[in-house]
Amino acid sequence: MCTLEKRGDLFLLTLTGDDEHRFHPDTIASVLSLFEQAKAQSTKGSVLITTGHGKFFSNGFDLAWAQSAGSGAIERMHQMVKSFKTVIAALLDLPMPTIAALNGHAAASGLMFALSHDYVFMRKDRGVLYMSELDIGLPVPDYFSELVVAKVGSGIARRELLLSGKKLKGEEAVALGIVDSAAHDSAEGVVEATLSLGESLAAKKWNGEVYVSIRKSLYPELCRMLNLTGNNMASHNL
């Protein structure tokens, strides 16, 4: 389902297997557990890199699991939306820089998971960003919209992401300011690029608690929506 590997100061979280890496309650619980492990083992200079195996980084929620409940499908969807909110909150609350290495497609909640990282790298040869909600007739959760507002600076880019149904390839996503880089020709290439960035960030030996405090101060509305509160350490140290 997913694994966490420690390589010196770097934590490498991998969504394993060749499936679509959809977020099911078990997947959500596994990711949260690994975030807790990384947080507990973090030191000055820690960095988290998240990637996946196969064609997909993540294709969103496990809609088949929800629909298998018949009349209980809506309740299951609400359950996943609510529990996934804790994944986004935990990621934004990690006391270290975070980097998403997109091995393939990132759609819906899978795309929101990627955008919750501090840096996002895509492949040049494969993979799209796709918010499928318009096409399948599902509303966008409020914290998804707030995450896009917080992370995507241009109104045009937000429109292209949420109101067009487009499948954005790497170069277009870079041009719109949604991702940082899409210059990599393979899954291995994008991981190597993020490992290089991770080593550079780790070498700075930043205090993780200060880092996360500054991160949360950048996104006050999103953090309030995610129930992330706490003192801004940077302001107290001035």
mmCIF file of C-alpha atoms in Angstrom:
data_model
loop_
_atom_site.group_PDB
_atom_site.id
_atom_site.type_symbol
_atom_site.label_atom_id
_atom_site.label_comp_id
_atom_site.label_asym_id
_atom_site.label_seq_id
_atom_site.Cartn_x
_atom_site.Cartn_y
_atom_site.Cartn_z
ATOM 1 C CA MET A 1 0.000 0.000 0.000
ATOM 2 C CA CYS A 2 2.721 2.464 1.008
ATOM 3 C CA THR A 3 6.162 2.370 2.562
ATOM 4 C CA LEU A 4 8.518 4.767 4.322
ATOM 5 C CA GLU A 5 12.267 4.528 3.801
ATOM 6 C CA LYS A 6 14.838 6.655 5.613
ATOM 7 C CA ARG A 7 17.931 7.634 3.630
ATOM 8 C CA GLY A 8 20.049 9.772 5.920
ATOM 9 C CA ASP A 9 18.072 12.977 6.424
ATOM 10 C CA LEU A 10 15.551 12.069 3.707
ATOM 11 C CA PHE A 11 12.305 10.182 4.194
ATOM 12 C CA LEU A 12 11.000 8.528 1.012
ATOM 13 C CA LEU A 13 7.285 7.703 1.167
ATOM 14 C CA THR A 14 6.199 5.471 -1.728
ATOM 15 C CA LEU A 15 2.678 4.539 -2.821
ATOM 16 C CA THR A 16 3.430 0.958 -3.825
ATOM 17 C CA GLY A 17 2.016 -1.374 -6.453
ATOM 18 C CA ASP A 18 0.926 -0.824 -10.044
ATOM 19 C CA ASP A 19 -2.683 0.131 -9.310
ATOM 20 C CA GLU A 20 -4.188 3.640 -9.287
ATOM 21 C CA HIS A 21 -3.220 4.359 -5.650
ATOM 22 C CA ARG A 22 -6.736 5.488 -4.825
ATOM 23 C CA PHE A 23 -7.451 6.819 -1.354
ATOM 24 C CA HIS A 24 -9.476 4.215 0.556
ATOM 25 C CA PRO A 25 -9.896 4.357 4.358
ATOM 26 C CA ASP A 26 -7.079 1.817 4.724
ATOM 27 C CA THR A 27 -4.773 3.862 2.476
ATOM 28 C CA ILE A 28 -5.574 7.011 4.436
ATOM 29 C CA ALA A 29 -4.797 5.262 7.727
ATOM 30 C CA SER A 30 -1.518 3.915 6.328
ATOM 31 C CA VAL A 31 -0.367 7.324 5.055
ATOM 32 C CA LEU A 32 -1.243 8.980 8.366
ATOM 33 C CA SER A 33 0.724 6.324 10.243
ATOM 34 C CA LEU A 34 3.795 6.898 8.074
ATOM 35 C CA PHE A 35 3.534 10.662 8.538
ATOM 36 C CA GLU A 36 3.551 10.067 12.293
ATOM 37 C CA GLN A 37 6.653 7.906 11.950
ATOM 38 C CA ALA A 38 8.454 10.568 9.941
ATOM 39 C CA LYS A 39 7.452 13.263 12.409
ATOM 40 C CA ALA A 40 8.605 11.209 15.386
ATOM 41 C CA GLN A 41 11.999 10.502 13.764
ATOM 42 C CA SER A 42 12.552 13.984 12.339
ATOM 43 C CA THR A 43 15.645 16.017 13.184
ATOM 44 C CA LYS A 44 17.166 19.227 11.881
ATOM 45 C CA GLY A 45 17.581 18.755 8.152
ATOM 46 C CA SER A 46 14.813 16.179 7.645
ATOM 47 C CA VAL A 47 12.976 16.237 4.294
ATOM 48 C CA LEU A 48 10.019 14.155 3.060
ATOM 49 C CA ILE A 49 9.733 13.019 -0.573
ATOM 50 C CA THR A 50 6.529 11.305 -1.750
ATOM 51 C CA THR A 51 6.288 9.260 -4.945
ATOM 52 C CA GLY A 52 4.563 6.179 -6.328
ATOM 53 C CA HIS A 53 4.997 3.109 -8.483
ATOM 54 C CA GLY A 54 3.459 2.540 -11.888
ATOM 55 C CA LYS A 55 1.305 4.719 -14.121
ATOM 56 C CA PHE A 56 -0.444 6.708 -11.374
ATOM 57 C CA PHE A 57 0.733 8.915 -8.541
ATOM 58 C CA SER A 58 -2.858 8.779 -7.298
ATOM 59 C CA ASN A 59 -6.180 8.738 -9.138
ATOM 60 C CA GLY A 60 -8.205 10.122 -6.239
ATOM 61 C CA PHE A 61 -10.741 8.569 -3.900
ATOM 62 C CA ASP A 62 -11.735 4.911 -4.147
ATOM 63 C CA LEU A 63 -15.084 5.559 -5.828
ATOM 64 C CA ALA A 64 -15.659 1.859 -6.502
ATOM 65 C CA TRP A 65 -15.480 1.147 -2.760
ATOM 66 C CA ALA A 66 -18.008 3.914 -2.090
ATOM 67 C CA GLN A 67 -20.365 2.754 -4.834
ATOM 68 C CA SER A 68 -20.220 -0.855 -3.650
ATOM 69 C CA ALA A 69 -22.223 0.220 -0.605
ATOM 70 C CA GLY A 70 -25.295 0.887 -2.748
ATOM 71 C CA SER A 71 -27.550 3.252 -0.832
ATOM 72 C CA GLY A 72 -24.651 3.900 1.557
ATOM 73 C CA ALA A 73 -22.393 5.290 -1.190
ATOM 74 C CA ILE A 74 -22.890 8.938 -0.235
ATOM 75 C CA GLU A 75 -22.077 8.179 3.395
ATOM 76 C CA ARG A 76 -18.874 6.420 2.355
ATOM 77 C CA MET A 77 -17.896 9.371 0.157
ATOM 78 C CA HIS A 78 -18.450 11.749 3.072
ATOM 79 C CA GLN A 79 -16.342 9.445 5.249
ATOM 80 C CA MET A 80 -13.431 9.575 2.784
ATOM 81 C CA VAL A 81 -13.681 13.349 2.309
ATOM 82 C CA LYS A 82 -13.650 13.852 6.073
ATOM 83 C CA SER A 83 -10.789 11.455 6.790
ATOM 84 C CA PHE A 84 -8.691 12.710 3.866
ATOM 85 C CA LYS A 85 -8.856 16.185 5.397
ATOM 86 C CA THR A 86 -6.661 14.828 8.197
ATOM 87 C CA VAL A 87 -4.082 13.686 5.604
ATOM 88 C CA ILE A 88 -3.785 17.207 4.179
ATOM 89 C CA ALA A 89 -3.581 18.652 7.687
ATOM 90 C CA ALA A 90 -0.898 16.162 8.751
ATOM 91 C CA LEU A 91 1.177 16.886 5.655
ATOM 92 C CA LEU A 92 1.026 20.652 6.186
ATOM 93 C CA ASP A 93 1.942 20.079 9.832
ATOM 94 C CA LEU A 94 5.079 18.020 9.155
ATOM 95 C CA PRO A 95 8.149 19.800 10.603
ATOM 96 C CA MET A 96 10.247 19.496 7.435
ATOM 97 C CA PRO A 97 10.234 20.469 3.755
ATOM 98 C CA THR A 98 8.051 18.192 1.627
ATOM 99 C CA ILE A 99 8.448 17.306 -2.059
ATOM 100 C CA ALA A 100 6.068 15.402 -4.357
ATOM 101 C CA ALA A 101 7.736 13.396 -7.146
ATOM 102 C CA LEU A 102 4.875 12.599 -9.520
ATOM 103 C CA ASN A 103 5.652 9.319 -11.232
ATOM 104 C CA GLY A 104 2.433 9.549 -13.262
ATOM 105 C CA HIS A 105 -1.116 10.896 -13.261
ATOM 106 C CA ALA A 106 -2.466 12.861 -10.283
ATOM 107 C CA ALA A 107 -6.235 13.353 -10.229
ATOM 108 C CA ALA A 108 -8.828 14.772 -7.835
ATOM 109 C CA SER A 109 -7.792 14.037 -4.225
ATOM 110 C CA GLY A 110 -4.530 12.611 -5.597
ATOM 111 C CA LEU A 111 -3.780 16.011 -7.100
ATOM 112 C CA MET A 112 -4.724 17.732 -3.839
ATOM 113 C CA PHE A 113 -2.336 15.395 -2.034
ATOM 114 C CA ALA A 114 0.449 16.426 -4.411
ATOM 115 C CA LEU A 115 -0.296 20.155 -4.086
ATOM 116 C CA SER A 116 -0.113 19.905 -0.308
ATOM 117 C CA HIS A 117 3.645 19.375 -0.604
ATOM 118 C CA ASP A 118 5.979 22.372 -0.620
ATOM 119 C CA TYR A 119 7.422 21.397 -4.012
ATOM 120 C CA VAL A 120 5.877 19.409 -6.870
ATOM 121 C CA PHE A 121 7.918 17.803 -9.686
ATOM 122 C CA MET A 122 6.337 16.114 -12.729
ATOM 123 C CA ARG A 123 7.584 14.013 -15.608
ATOM 124 C CA LYS A 124 7.959 15.488 -19.081
ATOM 125 C CA ASP A 125 7.065 12.264 -20.881
ATOM 126 C CA ARG A 126 4.016 11.065 -18.939
ATOM 127 C CA GLY A 127 1.438 12.138 -16.412
ATOM 128 C CA VAL A 128 -1.335 14.727 -16.195
ATOM 129 C CA LEU A 129 -2.995 16.810 -13.504
ATOM 130 C CA TYR A 130 -6.769 16.404 -13.638
ATOM 131 C CA MET A 131 -9.587 17.613 -11.417
ATOM 132 C CA SER A 132 -12.308 15.210 -12.532
ATOM 133 C CA GLU A 133 -15.150 16.527 -10.368
ATOM 134 C CA LEU A 134 -16.891 18.524 -13.152
ATOM 135 C CA ASP A 135 -16.787 15.593 -15.528
ATOM 136 C CA ILE A 136 -18.181 13.062 -13.052
ATOM 137 C CA GLY A 137 -20.651 15.432 -11.397
ATOM 138 C CA LEU A 138 -19.237 15.639 -7.887
ATOM 139 C CA PRO A 139 -18.827 18.845 -5.864
ATOM 140 C CA VAL A 140 -15.340 19.912 -4.807
ATOM 141 C CA PRO A 141 -14.857 19.749 -1.011
ATOM 142 C CA ASP A 142 -14.421 23.181 0.544
ATOM 143 C CA TYR A 143 -10.902 22.470 1.760
ATOM 144 C CA PHE A 144 -9.869 21.401 -1.762
ATOM 145 C CA SER A 145 -10.928 24.815 -3.077
ATOM 146 C CA GLU A 146 -9.132 26.593 -0.256
ATOM 147 C CA LEU A 147 -6.012 24.525 -0.908
ATOM 148 C CA VAL A 148 -6.043 25.619 -4.558
ATOM 149 C CA VAL A 149 -6.516 29.254 -3.523
ATOM 150 C CA ALA A 150 -3.591 28.924 -1.094
ATOM 151 C CA LYS A 151 -1.230 27.104 -3.436
ATOM 152 C CA VAL A 152 -2.058 28.390 -6.932
ATOM 153 C CA GLY A 153 -1.447 32.104 -7.299
ATOM 154 C CA SER A 154 -3.129 32.917 -10.618
ATOM 155 C CA GLY A 155 -6.880 33.120 -11.099
ATOM 156 C CA ILE A 156 -6.427 31.807 -14.641
ATOM 157 C CA ALA A 157 -4.507 28.798 -13.326
ATOM 158 C CA ARG A 158 -7.217 28.114 -10.733
ATOM 159 C CA ARG A 159 -9.847 28.260 -13.476
ATOM 160 C CA GLU A 160 -7.859 25.881 -15.666
ATOM 161 C CA LEU A 161 -7.458 23.506 -12.761
ATOM 162 C CA LEU A 162 -11.000 23.497 -11.332
ATOM 163 C CA LEU A 163 -13.367 24.856 -13.997
ATOM 164 C CA SER A 164 -12.115 23.413 -17.270
ATOM 165 C CA GLY A 165 -11.928 19.638 -16.869
ATOM 166 C CA LYS A 166 -8.546 19.824 -18.601
ATOM 167 C CA LYS A 167 -5.851 17.211 -18.228
ATOM 168 C CA LEU A 168 -2.780 19.384 -17.758
ATOM 169 C CA LYS A 169 0.574 18.009 -18.896
ATOM 170 C CA GLY A 170 3.805 18.914 -17.187
ATOM 171 C CA GLU A 171 4.960 21.832 -19.306
ATOM 172 C CA GLU A 172 1.546 23.518 -19.124
ATOM 173 C CA ALA A 173 1.384 22.962 -15.356
ATOM 174 C CA VAL A 174 4.797 24.627 -14.976
ATOM 175 C CA ALA A 175 3.722 27.557 -17.172
ATOM 176 C CA LEU A 176 0.621 28.047 -15.013
ATOM 177 C CA GLY A 177 2.694 27.998 -11.828
ATOM 178 C CA ILE A 178 1.030 24.863 -10.464
ATOM 179 C CA VAL A 179 4.169 22.700 -10.311
ATOM 180 C CA ASP A 180 7.856 23.538 -9.996
ATOM 181 C CA SER A 181 9.427 21.352 -12.648
ATOM 182 C CA ALA A 182 8.550 18.963 -15.483
ATOM 183 C CA ALA A 183 11.934 18.373 -17.105
ATOM 184 C CA HIS A 184 12.270 14.669 -16.326
ATOM 185 C CA ASP A 185 11.961 11.785 -18.790
ATOM 186 C CA SER A 186 11.087 8.932 -16.439
ATOM 187 C CA ALA A 187 9.800 8.065 -12.980
ATOM 188 C CA GLU A 188 13.397 7.413 -11.949
ATOM 189 C CA GLY A 189 14.419 10.797 -13.332
ATOM 190 C CA VAL A 190 11.805 12.721 -11.378
ATOM 191 C CA VAL A 191 12.720 10.886 -8.172
ATOM 192 C CA GLU A 192 16.420 11.574 -8.724
ATOM 193 C CA ALA A 193 15.662 15.270 -9.231
ATOM 194 C CA THR A 194 13.676 15.441 -6.003
ATOM 195 C CA LEU A 195 16.362 13.528 -4.121
ATOM 196 C CA SER A 196 18.868 16.132 -5.305
ATOM 197 C CA LEU A 197 16.621 18.958 -4.123
ATOM 198 C CA GLY A 198 16.022 17.093 -0.871
ATOM 199 C CA GLU A 199 19.753 16.752 -0.192
ATOM 200 C CA SER A 200 20.208 20.473 -0.869
ATOM 201 C CA LEU A 201 17.431 21.378 1.557
ATOM 202 C CA ALA A 202 18.640 18.867 4.166
ATOM 203 C CA ALA A 203 22.112 20.412 4.113
ATOM 204 C CA LYS A 204 20.653 23.642 5.482
ATOM 205 C CA LYS A 205 19.811 21.875 8.777
ATOM 206 C CA TRP A 206 16.779 24.039 9.404
ATOM 207 C CA ASN A 207 14.802 23.782 12.624
ATOM 208 C CA GLY A 208 11.683 21.849 11.659
ATOM 209 C CA GLU A 209 9.392 23.519 14.155
ATOM 210 C CA VAL A 210 10.347 26.948 12.825
ATOM 211 C CA TYR A 211 9.882 25.694 9.256
ATOM 212 C CA VAL A 212 6.372 24.364 9.859
ATOM 213 C CA SER A 213 5.395 27.493 11.780
ATOM 214 C CA ILE A 214 6.370 29.690 8.829
ATOM 215 C CA ARG A 215 4.635 27.333 6.375
ATOM 216 C CA LYS A 216 1.363 27.524 8.285
ATOM 217 C CA SER A 217 1.613 31.303 8.544
ATOM 218 C CA LEU A 218 1.565 31.457 4.722
ATOM 219 C CA TYR A 219 -1.843 29.751 4.503
ATOM 220 C CA PRO A 220 -3.906 31.098 7.438
ATOM 221 C CA GLU A 221 -7.365 30.455 5.946
ATOM 222 C CA LEU A 222 -6.481 26.936 4.865
ATOM 223 C CA CYS A 223 -4.963 26.148 8.257
ATOM 224 C CA ARG A 224 -8.066 27.426 10.042
ATOM 225 C CA MET A 225 -10.219 25.215 7.830
ATOM 226 C CA LEU A 226 -7.965 22.239 8.637
ATOM 227 C CA ASN A 227 -8.019 23.043 12.375
ATOM 228 C CA LEU A 228 -4.263 23.624 12.390
ATOM 229 C CA THR A 229 -3.538 26.102 15.132
ATOM 230 C CA GLY A 230 -0.479 27.041 17.130
ATOM 231 C CA ASN A 231 1.822 29.899 17.880
ATOM 232 C CA ASN A 232 3.949 31.356 15.136
ATOM 233 C CA MET A 233 7.417 30.635 16.510
ATOM 234 C CA ALA A 234 9.028 33.036 14.082
ATOM 235 C CA SER A 235 7.073 35.980 15.492
ATOM 236 C CA HIS A 236 7.986 35.028 19.061
ATOM 237 C CA ASN A 237 11.685 34.926 18.178
ATOM 238 C CA LEU A 238 11.811 38.444 16.755
#
